[in-house]
XYZ file of C-alpha atoms in Angstrom:
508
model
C 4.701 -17.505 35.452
C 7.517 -17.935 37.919
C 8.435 -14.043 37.207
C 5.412 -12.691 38.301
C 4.927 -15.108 41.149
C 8.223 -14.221 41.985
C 7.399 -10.647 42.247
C 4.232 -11.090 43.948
C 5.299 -13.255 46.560
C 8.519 -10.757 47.494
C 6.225 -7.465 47.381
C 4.635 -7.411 51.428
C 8.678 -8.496 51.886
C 9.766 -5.469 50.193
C 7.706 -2.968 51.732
C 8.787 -3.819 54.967
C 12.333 -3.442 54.034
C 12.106 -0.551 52.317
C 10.174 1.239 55.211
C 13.213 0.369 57.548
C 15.855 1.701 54.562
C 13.539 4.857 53.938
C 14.696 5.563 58.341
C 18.336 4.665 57.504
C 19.577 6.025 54.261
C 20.382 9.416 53.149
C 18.257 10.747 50.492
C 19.198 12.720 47.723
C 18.377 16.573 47.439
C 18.274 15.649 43.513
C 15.263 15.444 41.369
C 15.728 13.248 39.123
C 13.648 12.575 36.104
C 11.319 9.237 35.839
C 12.749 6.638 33.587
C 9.983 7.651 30.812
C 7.135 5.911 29.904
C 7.273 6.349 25.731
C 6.236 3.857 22.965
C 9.176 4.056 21.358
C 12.781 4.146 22.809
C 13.736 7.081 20.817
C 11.621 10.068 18.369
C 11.818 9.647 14.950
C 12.972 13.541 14.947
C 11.351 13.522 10.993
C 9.364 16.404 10.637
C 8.056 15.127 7.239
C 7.115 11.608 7.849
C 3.073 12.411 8.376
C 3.607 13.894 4.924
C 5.276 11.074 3.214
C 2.432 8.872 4.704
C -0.342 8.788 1.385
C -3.063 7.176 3.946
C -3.165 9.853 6.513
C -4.335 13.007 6.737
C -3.733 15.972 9.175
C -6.059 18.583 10.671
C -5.731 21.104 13.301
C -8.962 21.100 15.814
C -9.718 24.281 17.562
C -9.279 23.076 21.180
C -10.422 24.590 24.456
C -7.865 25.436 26.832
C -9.419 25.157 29.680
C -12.795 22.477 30.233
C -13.032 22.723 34.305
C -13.220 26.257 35.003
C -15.586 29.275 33.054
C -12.955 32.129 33.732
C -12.556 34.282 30.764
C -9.051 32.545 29.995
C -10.619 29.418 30.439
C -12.320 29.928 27.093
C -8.834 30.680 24.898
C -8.572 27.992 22.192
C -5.266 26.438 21.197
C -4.651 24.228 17.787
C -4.927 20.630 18.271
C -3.668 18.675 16.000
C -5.193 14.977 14.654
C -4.753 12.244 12.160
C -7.013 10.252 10.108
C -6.791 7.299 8.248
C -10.478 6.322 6.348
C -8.413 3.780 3.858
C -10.532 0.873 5.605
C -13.117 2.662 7.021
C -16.426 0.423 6.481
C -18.485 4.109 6.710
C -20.960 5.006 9.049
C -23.982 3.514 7.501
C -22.454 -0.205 8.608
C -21.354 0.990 12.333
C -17.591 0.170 11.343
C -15.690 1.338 14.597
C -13.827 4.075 14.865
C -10.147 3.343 16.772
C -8.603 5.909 18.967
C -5.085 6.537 19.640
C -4.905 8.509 22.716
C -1.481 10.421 22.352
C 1.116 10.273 24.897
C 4.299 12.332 25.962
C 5.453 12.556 22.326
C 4.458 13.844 18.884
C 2.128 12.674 16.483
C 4.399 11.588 13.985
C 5.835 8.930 17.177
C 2.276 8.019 17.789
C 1.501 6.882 14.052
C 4.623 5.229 13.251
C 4.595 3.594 16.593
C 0.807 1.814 16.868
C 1.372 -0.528 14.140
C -1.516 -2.514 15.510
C -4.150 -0.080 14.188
C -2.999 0.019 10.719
C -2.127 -3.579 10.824
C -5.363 -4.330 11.508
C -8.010 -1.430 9.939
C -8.634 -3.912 7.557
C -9.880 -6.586 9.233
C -11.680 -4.164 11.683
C -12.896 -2.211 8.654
C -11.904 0.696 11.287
C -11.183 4.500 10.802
C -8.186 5.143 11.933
C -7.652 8.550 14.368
C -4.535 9.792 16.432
C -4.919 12.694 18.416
C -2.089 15.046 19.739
C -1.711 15.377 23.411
C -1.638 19.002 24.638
C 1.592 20.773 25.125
C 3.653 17.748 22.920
C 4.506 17.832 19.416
C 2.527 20.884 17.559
C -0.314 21.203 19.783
C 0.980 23.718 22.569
C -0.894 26.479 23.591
C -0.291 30.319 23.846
C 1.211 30.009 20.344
C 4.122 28.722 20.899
C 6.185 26.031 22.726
C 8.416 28.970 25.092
C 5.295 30.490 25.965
C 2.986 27.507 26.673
C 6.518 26.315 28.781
C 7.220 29.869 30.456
C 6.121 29.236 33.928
C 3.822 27.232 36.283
C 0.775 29.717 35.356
C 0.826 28.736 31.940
C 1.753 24.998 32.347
C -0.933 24.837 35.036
C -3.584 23.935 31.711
C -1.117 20.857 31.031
C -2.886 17.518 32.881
C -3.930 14.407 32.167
C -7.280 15.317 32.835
C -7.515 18.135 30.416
C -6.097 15.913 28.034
C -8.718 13.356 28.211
C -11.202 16.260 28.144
C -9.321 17.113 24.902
C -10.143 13.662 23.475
C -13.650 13.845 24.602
C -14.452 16.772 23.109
C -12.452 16.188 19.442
C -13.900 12.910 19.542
C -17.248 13.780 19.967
C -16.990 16.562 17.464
C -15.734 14.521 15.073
C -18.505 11.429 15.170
C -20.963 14.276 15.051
C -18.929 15.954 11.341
C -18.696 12.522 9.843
C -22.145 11.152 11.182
C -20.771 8.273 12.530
C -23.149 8.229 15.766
C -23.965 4.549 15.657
C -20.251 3.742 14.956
C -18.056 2.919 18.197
C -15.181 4.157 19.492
C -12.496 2.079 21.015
C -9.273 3.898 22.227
C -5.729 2.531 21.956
C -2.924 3.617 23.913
C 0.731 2.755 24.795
C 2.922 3.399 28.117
C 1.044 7.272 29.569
C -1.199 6.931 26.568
C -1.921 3.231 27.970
C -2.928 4.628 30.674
C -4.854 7.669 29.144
C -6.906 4.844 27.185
C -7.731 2.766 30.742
C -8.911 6.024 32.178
C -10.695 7.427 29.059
C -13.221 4.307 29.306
C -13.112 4.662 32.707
C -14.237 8.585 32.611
C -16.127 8.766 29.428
C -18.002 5.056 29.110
C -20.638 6.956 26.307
C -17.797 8.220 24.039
C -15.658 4.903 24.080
C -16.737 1.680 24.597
C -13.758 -0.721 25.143
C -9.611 0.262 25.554
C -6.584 -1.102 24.537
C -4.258 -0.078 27.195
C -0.751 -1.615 26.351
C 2.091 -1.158 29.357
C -0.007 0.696 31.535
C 1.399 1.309 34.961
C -1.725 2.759 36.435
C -0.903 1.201 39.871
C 2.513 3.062 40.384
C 1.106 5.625 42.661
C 0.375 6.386 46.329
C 1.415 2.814 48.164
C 0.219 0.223 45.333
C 3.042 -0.978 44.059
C 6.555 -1.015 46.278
C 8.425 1.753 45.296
C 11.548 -0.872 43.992
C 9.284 -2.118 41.664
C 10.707 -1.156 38.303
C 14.529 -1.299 39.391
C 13.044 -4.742 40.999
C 12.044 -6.165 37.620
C 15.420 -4.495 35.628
C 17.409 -6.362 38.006
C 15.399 -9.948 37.178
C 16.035 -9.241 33.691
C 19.934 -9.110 33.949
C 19.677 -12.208 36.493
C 18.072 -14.005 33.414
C 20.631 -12.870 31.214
C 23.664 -13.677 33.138
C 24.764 -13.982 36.989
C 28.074 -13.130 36.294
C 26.902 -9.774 34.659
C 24.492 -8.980 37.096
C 27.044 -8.965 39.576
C 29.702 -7.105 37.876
C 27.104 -4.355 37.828
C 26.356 -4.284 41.290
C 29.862 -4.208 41.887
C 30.476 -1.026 39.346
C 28.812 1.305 41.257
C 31.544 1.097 44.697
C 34.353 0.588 42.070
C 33.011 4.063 40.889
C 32.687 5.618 43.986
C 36.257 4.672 44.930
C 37.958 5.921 42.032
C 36.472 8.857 42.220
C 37.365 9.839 45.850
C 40.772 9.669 44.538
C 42.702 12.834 43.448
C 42.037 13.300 39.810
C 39.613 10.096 39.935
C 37.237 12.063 38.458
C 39.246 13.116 35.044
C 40.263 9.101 35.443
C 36.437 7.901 34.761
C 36.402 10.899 32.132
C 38.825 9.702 29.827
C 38.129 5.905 30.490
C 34.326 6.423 29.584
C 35.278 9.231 26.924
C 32.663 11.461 28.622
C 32.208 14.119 26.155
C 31.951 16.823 28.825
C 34.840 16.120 31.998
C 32.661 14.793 34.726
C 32.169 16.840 38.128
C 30.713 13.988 40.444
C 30.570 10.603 40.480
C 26.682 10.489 40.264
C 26.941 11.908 36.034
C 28.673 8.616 35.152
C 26.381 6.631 37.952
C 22.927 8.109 35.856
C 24.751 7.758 32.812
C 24.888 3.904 33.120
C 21.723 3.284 35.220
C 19.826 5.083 32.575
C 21.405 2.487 30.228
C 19.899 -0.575 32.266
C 17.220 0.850 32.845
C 16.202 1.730 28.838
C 18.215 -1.949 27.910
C 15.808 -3.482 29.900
C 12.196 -1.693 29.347
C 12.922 -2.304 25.714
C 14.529 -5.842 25.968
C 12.674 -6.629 22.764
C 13.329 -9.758 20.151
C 15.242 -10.702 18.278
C 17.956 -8.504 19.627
C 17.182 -8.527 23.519
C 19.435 -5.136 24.393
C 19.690 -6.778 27.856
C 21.755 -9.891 26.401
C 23.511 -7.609 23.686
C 24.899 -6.238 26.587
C 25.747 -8.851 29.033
C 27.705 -10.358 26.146
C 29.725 -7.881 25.559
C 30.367 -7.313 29.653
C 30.669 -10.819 30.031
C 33.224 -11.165 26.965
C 35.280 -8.833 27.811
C 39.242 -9.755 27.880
C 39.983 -12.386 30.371
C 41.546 -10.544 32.827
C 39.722 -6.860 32.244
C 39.053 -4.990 35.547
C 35.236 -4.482 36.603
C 34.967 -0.855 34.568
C 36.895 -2.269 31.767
C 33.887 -4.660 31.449
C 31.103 -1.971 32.069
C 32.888 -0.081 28.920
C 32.203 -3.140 27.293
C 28.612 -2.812 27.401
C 28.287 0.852 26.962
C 30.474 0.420 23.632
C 27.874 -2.543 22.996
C 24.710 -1.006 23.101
C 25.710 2.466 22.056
C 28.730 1.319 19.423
C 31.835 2.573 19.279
C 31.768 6.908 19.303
C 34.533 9.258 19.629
C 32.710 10.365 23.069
C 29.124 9.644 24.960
C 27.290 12.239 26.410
C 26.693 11.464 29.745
C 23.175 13.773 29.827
C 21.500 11.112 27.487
C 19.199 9.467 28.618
C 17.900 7.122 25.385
C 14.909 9.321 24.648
C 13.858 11.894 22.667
C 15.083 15.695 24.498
C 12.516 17.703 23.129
C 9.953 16.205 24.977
C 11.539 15.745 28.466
C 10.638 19.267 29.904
C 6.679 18.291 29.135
C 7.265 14.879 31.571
C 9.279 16.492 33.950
C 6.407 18.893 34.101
C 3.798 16.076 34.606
C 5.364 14.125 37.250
C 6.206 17.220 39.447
C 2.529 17.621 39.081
C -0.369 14.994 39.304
C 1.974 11.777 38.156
C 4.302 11.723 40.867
C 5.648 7.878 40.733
C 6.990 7.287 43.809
C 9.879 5.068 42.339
C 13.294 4.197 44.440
C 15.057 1.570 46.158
C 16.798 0.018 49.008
C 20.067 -0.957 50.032
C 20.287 -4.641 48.590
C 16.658 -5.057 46.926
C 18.567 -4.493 43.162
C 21.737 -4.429 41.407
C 21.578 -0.863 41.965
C 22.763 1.780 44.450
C 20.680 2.565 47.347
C 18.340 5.404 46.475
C 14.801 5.331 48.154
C 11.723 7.697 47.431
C 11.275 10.289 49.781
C 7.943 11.816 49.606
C 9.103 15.192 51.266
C 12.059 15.839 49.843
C 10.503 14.626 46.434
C 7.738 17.781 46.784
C 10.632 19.895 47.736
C 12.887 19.403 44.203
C 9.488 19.816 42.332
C 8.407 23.380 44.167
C 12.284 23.987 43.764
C 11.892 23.859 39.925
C 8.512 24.523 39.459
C 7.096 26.762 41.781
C 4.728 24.513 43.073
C 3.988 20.800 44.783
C 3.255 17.803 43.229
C -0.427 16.387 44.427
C 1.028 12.883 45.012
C -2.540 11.043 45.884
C -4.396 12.961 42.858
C -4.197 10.386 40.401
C -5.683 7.511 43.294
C -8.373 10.020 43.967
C -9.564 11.086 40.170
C -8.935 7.803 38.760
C -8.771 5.037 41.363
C -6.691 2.346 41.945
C -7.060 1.250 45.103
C -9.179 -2.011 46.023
C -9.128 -1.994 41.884
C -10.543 -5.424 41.657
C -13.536 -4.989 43.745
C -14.146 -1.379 42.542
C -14.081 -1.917 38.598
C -15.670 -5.277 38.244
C -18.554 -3.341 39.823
C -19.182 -0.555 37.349
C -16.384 -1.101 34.432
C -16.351 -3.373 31.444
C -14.307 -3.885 28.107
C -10.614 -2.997 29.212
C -7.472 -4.791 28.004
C -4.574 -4.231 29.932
C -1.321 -5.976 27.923
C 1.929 -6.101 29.034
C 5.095 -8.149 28.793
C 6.952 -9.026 32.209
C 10.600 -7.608 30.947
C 9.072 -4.508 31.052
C 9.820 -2.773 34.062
C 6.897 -0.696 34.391
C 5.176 -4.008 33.999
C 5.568 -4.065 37.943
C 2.676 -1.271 38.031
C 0.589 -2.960 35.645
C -2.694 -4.967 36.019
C -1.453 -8.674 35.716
C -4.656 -10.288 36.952
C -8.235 -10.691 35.267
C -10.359 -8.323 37.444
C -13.747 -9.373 35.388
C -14.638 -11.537 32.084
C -14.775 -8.381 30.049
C -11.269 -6.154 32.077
C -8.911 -9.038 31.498
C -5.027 -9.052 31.393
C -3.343 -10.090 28.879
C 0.674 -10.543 29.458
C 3.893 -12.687 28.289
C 6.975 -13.663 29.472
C 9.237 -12.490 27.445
C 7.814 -9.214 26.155
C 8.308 -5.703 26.918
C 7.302 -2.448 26.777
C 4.442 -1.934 24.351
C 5.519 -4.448 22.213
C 2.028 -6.069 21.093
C 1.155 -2.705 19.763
C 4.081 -2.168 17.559
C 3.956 -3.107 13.738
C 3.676 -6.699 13.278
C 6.855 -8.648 11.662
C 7.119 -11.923 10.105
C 10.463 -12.691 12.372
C 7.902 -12.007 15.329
C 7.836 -14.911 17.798
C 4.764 -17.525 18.742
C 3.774 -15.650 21.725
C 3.969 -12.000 20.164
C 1.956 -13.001 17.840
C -0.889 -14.947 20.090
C -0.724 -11.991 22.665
C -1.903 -9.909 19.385
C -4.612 -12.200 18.553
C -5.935 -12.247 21.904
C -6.625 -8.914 21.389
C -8.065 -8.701 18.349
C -10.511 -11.418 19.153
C -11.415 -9.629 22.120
C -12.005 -6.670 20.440
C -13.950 -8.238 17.702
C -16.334 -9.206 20.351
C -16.966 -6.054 21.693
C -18.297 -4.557 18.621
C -20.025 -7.864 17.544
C -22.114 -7.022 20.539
C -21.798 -3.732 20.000
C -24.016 -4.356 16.748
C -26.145 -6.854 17.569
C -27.514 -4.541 20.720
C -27.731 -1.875 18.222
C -30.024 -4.623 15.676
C -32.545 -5.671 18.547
C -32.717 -2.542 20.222
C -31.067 -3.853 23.688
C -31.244 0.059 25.230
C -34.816 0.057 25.770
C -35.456 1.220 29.450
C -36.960 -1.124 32.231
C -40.048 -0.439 33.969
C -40.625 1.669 36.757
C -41.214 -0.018 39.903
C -44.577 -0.356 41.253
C -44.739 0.949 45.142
């Protein structure tokens, strides 16, 4: 509790100094990627794990490219590719539900291994079991292949949220219809994007699914919702926690950096003492380098490990007497063990997928994420909505729509808009999580309730269960399940007495 009241209370204080940084600072011409959403912190990269899995079976679903528009292109199919798991499945005649995984900015094989909570529960759901590709990730890229689908703006233009949850829609409804499971319902399950996918799937399609699961969600990180610091905010609370002393040796890095590297050969200096595996040509490739680090250390500051306090240990135990990047080594050696060299262009997620995200949020999920001058243990770098628009048309050919996802999906006023028309949304998240700090943290109605901890992060409740899982893991989890047991409890008993009988017209 005092984390998010912390955060709360500091957010009107935040906007108003980071309105009068946004007129002082310079802003950088650089478009940088999004610290990414993803389940997991890395891809399994193992082509052959859906095969090796005896419970789940693939198929390839004949997609439409386009759903919006009746153009003759519109009308080209691509292969979309889906996995189902019936081990559990109660069958259609008992209106057993049918659980959704709304893929996100990954492949399917990430998706399965990831959402532990749907196999670790089928059975007591007596659920079928379906994951469903998003377009252009893993296999299911139009145009036949991945450099075509990728080529330019003209062919990425198909590649949206929107036609994704179209996608589901449409496979979804397609396959109740193959399997007659009509009276069976659907609830979809997502994680991080796909979190969000499942919020806005129930929101957009309330006949096809009737409840969602949407684990680290940051569906209010757009337009002017949630202070642009927010997610460096929350990184920065969770190396406070950790250690003072290492929070500040951080904050002091960055000038310690700079300095060094104004100085003749400063630059092959930081190369060798980082063992850069390429020689670094500015400052700002190391700077990335170890804010990416942070940044990934804390979004997945998961038991029992806690990457955060892995490496705050090491900084902080460094030799007595060890200069301020001597310690920084520390933690990089910590947290990525000992190598021969580190690349400085990773950024603790899976490569192949990166293009596909950059893509998306130089399109419709532009995150306007950044900071001020002394709001986090990091360097001064605040959004700029202009110059933002500029890198993306720069790269892509074309402008972001930066109030799109506001305007198709809401967000503002969200409490008096969705406990007006929307019902049977779980929105999970744990508070190390820095996305967390675009996530719904308060009830909005009985049935669209939040459900967060302390000491979680991202997406952890819908990860495989473990026996060395902790008290509150393991209570967030049952939350949800008893939640959802509810909704198809009433599910069945409105399908029993017949609750969708039509009222009366009124007399005049």
């Amino acid at each position: 509790m005092v984390r998010i009241y912390k955060f709360l209370c500091c957010c009107l204080l935040l906007q108003w100094l980071l309105l009068l940084t946004f007129l002082s600072e310079p802003i950088s011409a650089k478009h940088l990627p999004y610290p990414r959403l993803g389940v997991l912190k890395r891809g399994l990269k193992d082509p052959q794990f859906l095969a090796s899995q005896s419970d789940f079976d693939t198929f390839n679903y004949t997609q439409t490219l386009d759903h919006f528009n009746y153009k003759p292109e519109s009308f080209s199919t691509f292969q979309q590719r889906y996995v189902i798991n019936s081990r559990y499945w109660g069958g259609p005649n008992t209106s057993s539900p049918i659980l959704v995984y709304t893929g996100d900015e990954g492949g399917l094989e990430d998706d399965v291994a990831a959402a532990g909570f749907m196999t670790d529960n089928a059975h007591r759901f007596k659920a079928l079991l379906v994951y469903i590709e998003h377009r252009y990730y893993g296999t299911s890229v139009p145009f036949g292949s991945r450099e075509e689908a990728y080529r330019n703006a003209s062919t990425l233009g198909y590649f949206s949220s929107e036609q994704a949850l179209a996608d589901y829609a449409e496979l979804i409804t397609y396959l109740k219809k193959k399997i007659s499971a009509d009276n069976c319902p659907v609830i979809v399950i997502g994680g991080s994007y796909g979190g969000m996918l499942a919020a806005w799937f129930r929101l957009k399609y309330p006949h096809i699914a009737m409840g969602a699961l949407a684990s680290s969600a940051p569906i209010l990180y757009f337009d002017d919702l949630t202070p642009p610091n927010g997610y460096h905010f929350v990184v920065t609370e969770d190396f406070k926690e950790a250690s003072e002393s290492c929070y500040s040796t951080v904050r002091e890095s960055w000038f310690e950096i700079d300095r060094i590297a104004s100085q003749s050969d400063g630059l092959a200096a930081l190369t060798q003492k980082f063992k850069s595996c390429n020689p670094l040509n500015r400052s700002t490739e190391l700077k990335d380098y170890l804010e990416s680090l942070y940044c990934v250390s804390a979004q997945y500051d998961a038991p029992p490990d806690y990457p955060v306090n892995e490496l705050c240990k090491a900084i902080d135990g460094a030799p007595q007497g060890s200069g301020v990047l001597d310690r920084i080594l520390a933690g990089v050696v910590a947290v990525n063990r000992e190598r021969n060299c580190y690349d400085m262009g990773d950024r603790g997620f899976d490569t192949t997928v990166t293009n596909g995200w950059d893509w998306q949020t130089c399109s419709e999920l532009a995150i306007p994420m950044g900071r001020g001058s002394n709001d986090t243990m990091f360097q001064a770098s605040p959004f700029d909505l202009n110059e933002y628009m500029e890198s993306c048309h720069k790269e892509y050919g074309v402008y972001p729509r930066p109030h799109w996802v506001t305007t198709e999906f809401g967000g503002h006023n969200i409490r008096r808009v969705l406990e007006k028309f929307a019902t049977n949304i779980i929105f999970s998240n744990g508070l190390r999580d820095p996305y967390s700090s675009g996530g719904v943290l308060q009830n909005i109605s009985d049935s669209i309730v939040a459900v967060y901890t302390t000491e979680g992060s991202h997406c952890l409740d819908i990860l495989a269960s473990s026996s060395k899982d902790p008290d509150w893991l393991t209570k967030q989890r049952d939350t949800e399940v008893k939640m959802i047991e509810g909704w198809i409890a009433e599910y069945k008993a409105d399908l029993v007495t017949g609750k969708e009988k039509t009222k009366p017209p009124l007399q005049i």
